[in-house]
Tab-separated table of C-alpha atoms and ligand atoms in Angstrom:
chain	number	residue	atom	x	y	z
A	219	MET	CA	23.811	7.400	-39.963
A	220	ILE	CA	24.186	4.102	-38.165
A	221	ASN	CA	27.269	4.018	-36.021
A	222	LYS	CA	29.003	0.772	-36.868
A	223	LYS	CA	31.795	1.270	-34.380
A	224	LYS	CA	31.847	-1.324	-31.631
A	225	ASP	CA	31.864	-0.644	-27.904
A	226	ILE	CA	35.447	-1.566	-27.047
A	227	ARG	CA	34.565	-2.228	-23.409
A	228	ALA	CA	32.321	-5.086	-24.495
A	229	LEU	CA	35.496	-7.031	-25.352
A	230	THR	CA	37.257	-9.259	-22.870
A	231	LYS	CA	40.992	-8.885	-22.368
A	232	ALA	CA	41.604	-12.002	-24.478
A	233	GLN	CA	39.411	-10.655	-27.295
A	234	LEU	CA	41.278	-7.375	-27.235
A	235	GLN	CA	44.632	-9.164	-27.369
A	236	ASP	CA	43.367	-11.268	-30.295
A	237	PHE	CA	42.258	-8.114	-32.086
A	238	PHE	CA	45.771	-6.697	-31.956
A	239	VAL	CA	47.391	-9.947	-33.035
A	240	ALA	CA	44.941	-10.170	-35.959
A	241	ASN	CA	45.984	-6.634	-36.918
A	242	GLY	CA	49.688	-7.472	-36.953
A	243	ASP	CA	50.494	-6.047	-33.517
A	244	LYS	CA	51.496	-7.731	-30.258
A	245	SER	CA	49.075	-9.277	-27.796
A	246	PHE	CA	50.737	-7.086	-25.166
A	247	ARG	CA	49.216	-4.035	-26.856
A	248	GLY	CA	45.810	-5.459	-25.995
A	249	SER	CA	46.793	-5.643	-22.337
A	250	GLN	CA	47.945	-2.019	-22.410
A	251	VAL	CA	44.715	-0.779	-23.930
A	252	TYR	CA	42.713	-2.935	-21.534
A	253	GLU	CA	44.489	-1.329	-18.619
A	254	TRP	CA	43.666	2.121	-19.959
A	255	LEU	CA	40.033	1.207	-20.327
A	256	TRP	CA	39.477	-0.503	-17.008
A	257	ASN	CA	42.162	0.549	-14.512
A	258	LYS	CA	42.811	4.073	-15.629
A	259	GLY	CA	39.234	4.751	-16.744
A	260	ALA	CA	40.238	6.407	-20.035
A	261	HIS	CA	37.362	8.161	-21.776
A	262	SER	CA	39.169	8.589	-25.093
A	263	PHE	CA	41.818	6.815	-27.166
A	264	GLU	CA	43.741	10.046	-27.272
A	265	ALA	CA	44.340	9.779	-23.533
A	266	MET	CA	46.263	6.512	-24.005
A	267	THR	CA	49.647	8.190	-24.071
A	268	ASN	CA	51.867	5.102	-24.215
A	269	ILE	CA	50.097	3.871	-27.367
A	270	SER	CA	51.359	5.141	-30.735
A	271	LYS	CA	49.355	7.773	-32.569
A	272	ALA	CA	48.722	5.442	-35.505
A	273	THR	CA	47.335	2.745	-33.223
A	274	ARG	CA	45.132	5.237	-31.390
A	275	GLU	CA	43.738	6.423	-34.718
A	276	MET	CA	43.121	2.862	-35.803
A	277	LEU	CA	41.234	2.202	-32.572
A	278	ASP	CA	39.218	5.359	-33.055
A	279	GLU	CA	38.156	4.175	-36.501
A	280	ASN	CA	36.941	0.829	-35.173
A	281	PHE	CA	35.631	1.450	-31.691
A	282	VAL	CA	33.889	3.803	-29.303
A	283	ILE	CA	34.393	4.052	-25.557
A	284	ASN	CA	31.006	4.270	-23.898
A	285	HIS	CA	30.886	5.595	-20.375
A	286	ILE	CA	27.979	6.249	-18.108
A	287	ARG	CA	27.506	9.749	-16.748
A	288	VAL	CA	26.003	10.527	-13.355
A	289	ASP	CA	23.413	13.036	-14.478
A	290	ARG	CA	22.032	13.926	-11.106
A	291	MET	CA	22.983	12.990	-7.587
A	292	GLN	CA	20.511	13.342	-4.710
A	293	ARG	CA	21.298	12.952	-1.021
A	294	SER	CA	18.700	11.789	1.479
A	295	SER	CA	18.465	13.144	5.016
A	296	ASP	CA	19.566	9.665	6.184
A	297	GLY	CA	22.777	9.772	4.090
A	298	THR	CA	21.512	7.597	1.237
A	299	ILE	CA	22.648	8.807	-2.187
A	300	LYS	CA	20.785	8.211	-5.432
A	301	ASN	CA	22.436	8.584	-8.821
A	302	ALA	CA	20.454	9.092	-11.997
A	303	VAL	CA	22.771	7.555	-14.543
A	304	LYS	CA	22.692	8.552	-18.195
A	305	LEU	CA	23.711	5.840	-20.644
A	306	HIS	CA	25.379	6.405	-24.010
A	307	ASP	CA	22.005	6.180	-25.795
A	308	GLN	CA	20.470	8.740	-23.429
A	309	LEU	CA	18.414	6.200	-21.483
A	310	THR	CA	18.547	6.496	-17.713
A	311	VAL	CA	18.853	4.057	-14.826
A	312	GLU	CA	19.273	4.660	-11.128
A	313	SER	CA	21.683	3.358	-8.532
A	314	VAL	CA	21.799	3.939	-4.805
A	315	LEU	CA	24.489	4.151	-2.120
A	316	ILE	CA	23.286	3.030	1.302
A	317	PRO	CA	25.611	3.871	4.202
A	318	THR	CA	25.383	2.284	7.656
A	319	ALA	CA	27.774	2.497	10.594
A	320	THR	CA	29.839	-0.401	9.313
A	321	ARG	CA	29.008	-0.793	5.630
A	322	THR	CA	28.513	1.046	2.405
A	323	THR	CA	26.268	-0.834	0.044
A	324	ALA	CA	25.735	-0.121	-3.630
A	325	CYS	CA	22.327	-1.010	-5.009
A	326	VAL	CA	22.735	-1.271	-8.779
A	327	SER	CA	20.457	-1.691	-11.786
A	328	SER	CA	20.726	-4.516	-14.294
A	329	GLN	CA	18.155	-3.445	-16.912
A	330	VAL	CA	16.559	-0.241	-18.174
A	331	GLY	CA	13.037	-0.748	-16.851
A	332	CYS	CA	11.882	-4.291	-16.099
A	333	SER	CA	10.048	-7.017	-17.965
A	334	LEU	CA	8.418	-8.447	-14.845
A	335	ASP	CA	5.100	-7.216	-13.610
A	336	CYS	CA	5.203	-7.034	-9.813
A	337	GLN	CA	2.099	-5.031	-9.050
A	338	PHE	CA	3.641	-3.170	-6.124
A	339	CYS	CA	6.876	-2.017	-7.796
A	340	ALA	CA	7.405	1.340	-9.491
A	341	THR	CA	10.057	-0.020	-11.852
A	342	ALA	CA	7.555	-2.533	-13.260
A	343	ARG	CA	5.593	0.390	-14.683
A	344	LEU	CA	8.500	1.219	-16.955
A	345	LYS	CA	8.648	-0.949	-20.005
A	346	ARG	CA	11.847	-2.958	-20.248
A	347	MET	CA	13.850	-0.989	-22.788
A	348	ARG	CA	17.034	-3.012	-22.844
A	349	ASN	CA	19.574	-4.961	-20.857
A	350	LEU	CA	22.535	-3.117	-19.423
A	351	ASN	CA	25.953	-4.041	-20.771
A	352	PRO	CA	28.599	-5.377	-18.387
A	353	ASP	CA	30.496	-2.083	-18.451
A	354	GLU	CA	27.349	-0.104	-17.654
A	355	ILE	CA	26.801	-2.233	-14.573
A	356	TYR	CA	30.456	-2.033	-13.579
A	357	ASP	CA	30.538	1.744	-14.038
A	358	GLN	CA	27.599	2.196	-11.651
A	359	VAL	CA	29.608	0.351	-9.005
A	360	VAL	CA	32.727	2.422	-9.670
A	361	ALA	CA	30.714	5.670	-9.434
A	362	ILE	CA	29.333	4.595	-6.052
A	363	ASP	CA	32.720	3.430	-4.839
A	364	ASN	CA	34.069	6.904	-5.641
A	365	GLU	CA	31.174	8.569	-3.801
A	366	SER	CA	31.691	6.281	-0.840
A	367	ARG	CA	35.363	7.308	-0.620
A	368	LEU	CA	34.498	10.966	-1.074
A	369	TYR	CA	31.569	11.282	1.335
A	370	PHE	CA	32.178	8.483	3.835
A	371	ASP	CA	35.941	8.091	3.701
A	372	ARG	CA	35.810	4.390	2.972
A	373	PRO	CA	35.503	2.144	-0.053
A	374	LEU	CA	32.340	0.378	-0.991
A	375	SER	CA	31.865	-2.789	1.071
A	376	ASN	CA	28.850	-4.555	-0.455
A	377	ILE	CA	26.826	-4.709	-3.646
A	378	VAL	CA	23.211	-5.725	-4.098
A	379	PHE	CA	21.552	-6.219	-7.466
A	380	MET	CA	18.342	-4.698	-6.202
A	381	GLY	CA	18.044	-1.690	-8.458
A	382	MET	CA	16.016	-1.584	-11.633
A	383	GLY	CA	15.461	-4.780	-13.553
A	384	GLU	CA	15.590	-8.511	-13.026
A	385	PRO	CA	19.276	-9.522	-12.911
A	386	LEU	CA	18.576	-13.123	-13.843
A	387	MET	CA	16.906	-11.954	-17.057
A	388	ASN	CA	20.214	-10.336	-18.012
A	389	TYR	CA	22.319	-13.132	-16.645
A	390	LYS	CA	25.263	-13.108	-19.029
A	391	ASN	CA	25.993	-9.410	-18.674
A	392	VAL	CA	25.456	-9.397	-14.910
A	393	MET	CA	27.932	-12.249	-14.527
A	394	LYS	CA	30.486	-10.492	-16.744
A	395	ALA	CA	30.149	-7.410	-14.540
A	396	VAL	CA	30.540	-9.536	-11.408
A	397	GLU	CA	33.680	-11.071	-12.885
A	398	LYS	CA	35.081	-7.591	-13.406
A	399	ILE	CA	34.050	-6.371	-9.950
A	400	THR	CA	35.707	-9.347	-8.279
A	401	SER	CA	38.837	-9.583	-10.425
A	402	PRO	CA	42.049	-8.020	-9.109
A	403	GLU	CA	42.159	-6.006	-12.340
A	404	GLY	CA	38.771	-4.520	-11.492
A	405	LEU	CA	37.741	-3.733	-7.931
A	406	GLY	CA	38.992	-6.958	-6.368
A	407	MET	CA	35.887	-7.344	-4.219
A	408	SER	CA	34.993	-10.650	-2.627
A	409	PRO	CA	32.012	-12.344	-4.321
A	410	LYS	CA	30.654	-13.034	-0.842
A	411	ARG	CA	29.898	-9.329	-0.588
A	412	ILE	CA	27.702	-9.391	-3.661
A	413	THR	CA	24.022	-10.347	-3.553
A	414	ILE	CA	21.837	-11.008	-6.535
A	415	SER	CA	18.176	-10.452	-5.820
A	416	THR	CA	15.646	-12.179	-8.029
A	417	SER	CA	11.920	-12.473	-8.288
A	418	GLY	CA	12.643	-16.120	-8.989
A	419	VAL	CA	13.622	-17.478	-12.391
A	420	PRO	CA	14.114	-21.191	-11.599
A	421	LYS	CA	16.181	-22.189	-14.608
A	422	ILE	CA	18.674	-19.378	-14.101
A	423	ILE	CA	18.890	-19.952	-10.351
A	424	LYS	CA	20.096	-23.450	-11.211
A	425	LYS	CA	22.562	-22.058	-13.706
A	426	LEU	CA	23.890	-19.648	-11.092
A	427	ALA	CA	24.383	-22.608	-8.762
A	428	ASP	CA	26.233	-24.523	-11.479
A	429	ASP	CA	28.480	-21.567	-12.188
A	430	GLU	CA	29.914	-21.726	-8.644
A	431	THR	CA	30.300	-18.012	-8.230
A	432	LYS	CA	30.175	-17.732	-4.406
A	433	ILE	CA	27.806	-14.791	-4.624
A	434	LYS	CA	24.764	-14.641	-2.374
A	435	LEU	CA	21.192	-15.149	-3.432
A	436	ALA	CA	18.109	-13.248	-2.300
A	437	VAL	CA	14.606	-14.050	-3.496
A	438	SER	CA	11.746	-11.568	-3.470
A	439	LEU	CA	9.136	-13.975	-2.216
A	440	HIS	CA	6.347	-11.819	-0.730
A	441	ALA	CA	3.878	-14.716	-0.661
A	442	ALA	CA	4.283	-18.448	-0.102
A	443	THR	CA	1.110	-19.672	-1.797
A	444	ASP	CA	0.635	-19.595	-5.568
A	445	GLU	CA	-2.790	-18.090	-5.132
A	446	VAL	CA	-1.530	-14.926	-3.440
A	447	ARG	CA	1.797	-14.736	-5.262
A	448	THR	CA	0.249	-14.895	-8.719
A	449	LYS	CA	-2.055	-12.031	-7.796
A	450	ILE	CA	0.761	-9.699	-6.817
A	451	MET	CA	3.523	-11.098	-9.068
A	452	PRO	CA	1.670	-12.413	-12.140
A	453	PHE	CA	4.747	-14.065	-13.688
A	454	ASN	CA	4.402	-16.582	-10.817
A	455	GLU	CA	1.942	-18.277	-13.137
A	456	THR	CA	4.870	-19.127	-15.429
A	457	PHE	CA	7.336	-19.816	-12.602
A	458	PRO	CA	5.173	-21.321	-9.836
A	459	LEU	CA	6.425	-21.870	-6.298
A	460	LYS	CA	7.004	-25.576	-6.811
A	461	ASP	CA	9.556	-24.814	-9.551
A	462	LEU	CA	11.078	-22.029	-7.475
A	463	ARG	CA	11.362	-24.376	-4.519
A	464	GLU	CA	13.042	-27.044	-6.614
A	465	SER	CA	15.580	-24.554	-7.985
A	466	LEU	CA	16.353	-23.263	-4.480
A	467	GLU	CA	16.890	-26.791	-3.199
A	468	TYR	CA	19.284	-27.290	-6.073
A	469	TRP	CA	21.024	-23.985	-5.279
A	470	TYR	CA	21.560	-25.016	-1.671
A	471	SER	CA	22.710	-28.531	-2.498
A	472	LYS	CA	25.373	-27.050	-4.764
A	473	THR	CA	26.449	-23.930	-2.866
A	474	LYS	CA	25.564	-24.545	0.792
A	475	SER	CA	24.773	-20.854	0.861
A	476	ARG	CA	21.772	-19.722	2.864
A	477	ILE	CA	19.074	-17.880	0.933
A	478	THR	CA	17.494	-14.598	1.986
A	479	TYR	CA	13.782	-14.167	1.372
A	480	GLU	CA	12.514	-10.651	1.000
A	481	TYR	CA	8.979	-10.307	2.149
A	482	ILE	CA	6.557	-7.426	2.562
A	483	VAL	CA	3.415	-7.821	4.659
A	484	TRP	CA	0.477	-5.954	3.117
A	485	LYS	CA	-2.908	-5.191	4.569
A	486	ASP	CA	-5.608	-7.579	3.322
A	487	ILE	CA	-3.186	-9.334	0.965
A	488	ASN	CA	-0.904	-11.542	3.028
A	489	ASP	CA	-1.418	-10.445	6.645
A	490	THR	CA	-3.176	-13.498	8.107
A	491	ARG	CA	-1.784	-16.265	10.268
A	492	LYS	CA	-2.385	-18.673	7.382
A	493	ASP	CA	-0.075	-16.589	5.166
A	494	ALA	CA	2.619	-16.570	7.839
A	495	GLU	CA	2.314	-20.320	8.305
A	496	ALA	CA	2.688	-20.859	4.575
A	497	LEU	CA	5.913	-18.832	4.752
A	498	VAL	CA	7.188	-21.026	7.590
A	499	ARG	CA	6.503	-24.125	5.475
A	500	PHE	CA	8.369	-22.604	2.518
A	501	CYS	CA	11.274	-21.638	4.784
A	502	ASN	CA	11.634	-25.234	5.915
A	503	TYR	CA	12.631	-26.419	2.448
A	504	VAL	CA	16.054	-24.771	2.359
A	505	PRO	CA	18.217	-23.024	5.011
A	506	CYS	CA	17.283	-19.369	4.826
A	507	LYS	CA	16.570	-16.152	6.623
A	508	VAL	CA	13.732	-13.720	6.135
A	509	ASN	CA	13.935	-9.954	5.723
A	510	LEU	CA	10.583	-8.406	6.457
A	511	ILE	CA	10.842	-5.186	4.463
A	512	GLU	CA	8.834	-2.046	4.778
A	513	TYR	CA	6.497	-1.220	1.929
A	514	ASN	CA	7.268	1.985	0.064
A	515	PRO	CA	4.034	3.297	-1.381
A	516	ILE	CA	4.107	3.961	-5.108
A	517	ASP	CA	1.197	6.360	-5.334
A	518	ASP	CA	-1.813	4.372	-6.503
A	519	GLY	CA	-2.873	3.093	-3.076
A	520	ASN	CA	-3.695	-0.507	-4.060
A	521	PHE	CA	-1.119	-1.773	-1.623
A	522	GLN	CA	-0.818	-0.709	1.976
A	523	GLN	CA	1.658	-1.726	4.618
A	524	ALA	CA	0.032	-4.133	7.098
A	525	SER	CA	-0.379	-3.139	10.738
A	526	ALA	CA	2.515	-3.444	13.169
A	527	LYS	CA	0.500	-6.214	14.791
A	528	ALA	CA	0.570	-8.286	11.596
A	529	THR	CA	4.329	-7.809	11.176
A	530	ASP	CA	4.856	-8.782	14.832
A	531	MET	CA	2.736	-11.879	14.258
A	532	TYR	CA	4.957	-12.876	11.313
A	533	GLN	CA	8.079	-12.254	13.324
A	534	GLN	CA	6.880	-14.341	16.249
A	535	ILE	CA	5.737	-17.284	14.140
A	536	LEU	CA	8.995	-17.336	12.208
A	537	GLU	CA	11.126	-17.080	15.328
A	538	ARG	CA	9.109	-19.746	17.109
A	539	ASN	CA	9.952	-22.032	14.224
A	540	GLY	CA	13.650	-21.277	14.468
A	541	ILE	CA	13.832	-19.072	11.384
A	542	THR	CA	16.065	-15.993	11.483
A	543	VAL	CA	14.064	-12.903	10.738
A	544	THR	CA	15.057	-9.237	10.439
A	545	VAL	CA	12.672	-6.338	10.210
A	546	ARG	CA	14.178	-3.839	7.775
A	547	ARG	CA	13.535	-0.148	7.745
A	548	SER	CA	13.565	1.689	4.438
A	549	ARG	CA	16.327	4.079	3.517
A	550	GLY	CA	16.292	7.057	1.197
A	551	LYS	CA	12.497	7.350	0.999
A	552	ASP	CA	12.555	11.144	0.776
A	553	ILE	CA	14.417	10.956	-2.546
A	554	ASP	CA	12.485	7.965	-3.955
A	555	ALA	CA	15.575	5.805	-3.558
A	556	ALA	CA	14.008	3.044	-1.476
A	557	CYS	CA	13.197	-0.473	-2.720
A	558	GLY	CA	10.663	-0.480	-5.505
A	559	GLN	CA	10.721	3.292	-5.901
A	560	LEU	CA	13.245	3.518	-8.708
A	561	ALA	CA	11.324	4.891	-11.661
A	562	ASN	CA	13.545	7.575	-13.154
A	563	LYS	CA	11.517	10.348	-11.523
A	564	SER	CA	14.687	12.332	-11.024
A	565	ALA	CA	15.651	12.176	-14.691
B	135	SAH	N1	13.892	-8.011	-9.808
B	135	SAH	C1	14.711	-8.280	-8.651
B	135	SAH	C2	15.549	-7.100	-8.308
B	135	SAH	C3	14.772	-5.869	-7.864
B	135	SAH	S1	15.009	-5.790	-6.204
B	135	SAH	C4	13.859	-8.758	-7.513
B	135	SAH	O1	12.651	-8.731	-7.643
B	135	SAH	O2	14.395	-9.216	-6.526
B	135	SAH	C5	13.894	-4.748	-5.577
B	135	SAH	C6	13.386	-5.274	-4.240
B	135	SAH	O3	12.425	-4.326	-3.783
B	135	SAH	C7	12.637	-6.595	-4.402
B	135	SAH	O4	12.748	-7.360	-3.236
B	135	SAH	C8	11.211	-6.107	-4.553
B	135	SAH	O5	10.292	-7.103	-4.269
B	135	SAH	C9	11.189	-4.969	-3.578
B	135	SAH	N2	10.137	-3.990	-3.868
B	135	SAH	C10	9.541	-3.739	-5.042
B	135	SAH	N3	8.620	-2.761	-4.894
B	135	SAH	C11	8.669	-2.383	-3.601
B	135	SAH	C12	7.989	-1.389	-2.848
B	135	SAH	N4	7.097	-0.596	-3.401
B	135	SAH	N5	8.295	-1.278	-1.535
B	135	SAH	C13	9.245	-2.049	-0.975
B	135	SAH	N6	9.935	-2.995	-1.634
B	135	SAH	C14	9.645	-3.159	-2.944
């Protein structure tokens, strides 16, 4: 039987209020139910004790409340936590909590699987099954916020959309989740503490700039020539660097917010001086900083981390050209929670 009931958490507050008015009730009733759903985290209509029985039954006939369930939680020796999250249709995504001395960062997924084809990423091997709904993204954040309070005695401080999926290919739902995360009725977090990471979808980067959200942008660059980038990220053929550059210039002109480039240096792929110089040229287009990230092997051995010498060379060339560069160590590797390792192995 096809379940025709709608997911009530897909409705905005205004839509919920309209629903009640259309059914001969007060708009205020919509606000009450909304509060139950989002502030009190109700998992059933029955739990909504200040709503009449008849109304609760009516809601039950029309809607379902879908919640994610943390199916399995793993803790790394470095404190990183990975959640395997079961969705209402039994699909699974993963999210990660990364603690440091001063921050707790949630790394959340935006899609089940991914439609992009980055050759070095474990998630790319999973077919994109579907986009996550706003509430499924929001719930991941809430679950991590709870874990942060429980295990580290502090609320979540930052969010990065660096889990499974390409957030800009699920733009509408990601932005609805961000709205919820930042609204006082949700978690009330500052948008400045949220980073969207993208492989680079130029049209949507421009849209994000137009939407004036104040969130931060990171781009997984990994190569600054089309020749190399298309080899390792084949969709670069469709979205070449010249289009990416143009969209980033637009982003900066609108937001004045510095971009972070994520970059891995691989042996025999992008470890020459010429590659590093191409990166410097790309960095000169728009104010930015570079995170040189450690490669997390994904089993098949086609990609290998470049030598320390090559990474040092990159660092020196960037710094000599006045570009801020950070060398990032991986976290949570022992539980496959590090960048590019999310592939539902724990499910
Ligand atoms: N699709 C978005 C969000 C995923 S973020 C994006 O590409 O930005 C995941 C980050 O991990 C990206 O910077 C990605 O390039 C990086 N990554 C992917 N595979 C990796 C691996 N095996 N080792 C280290 N980083 C990896």
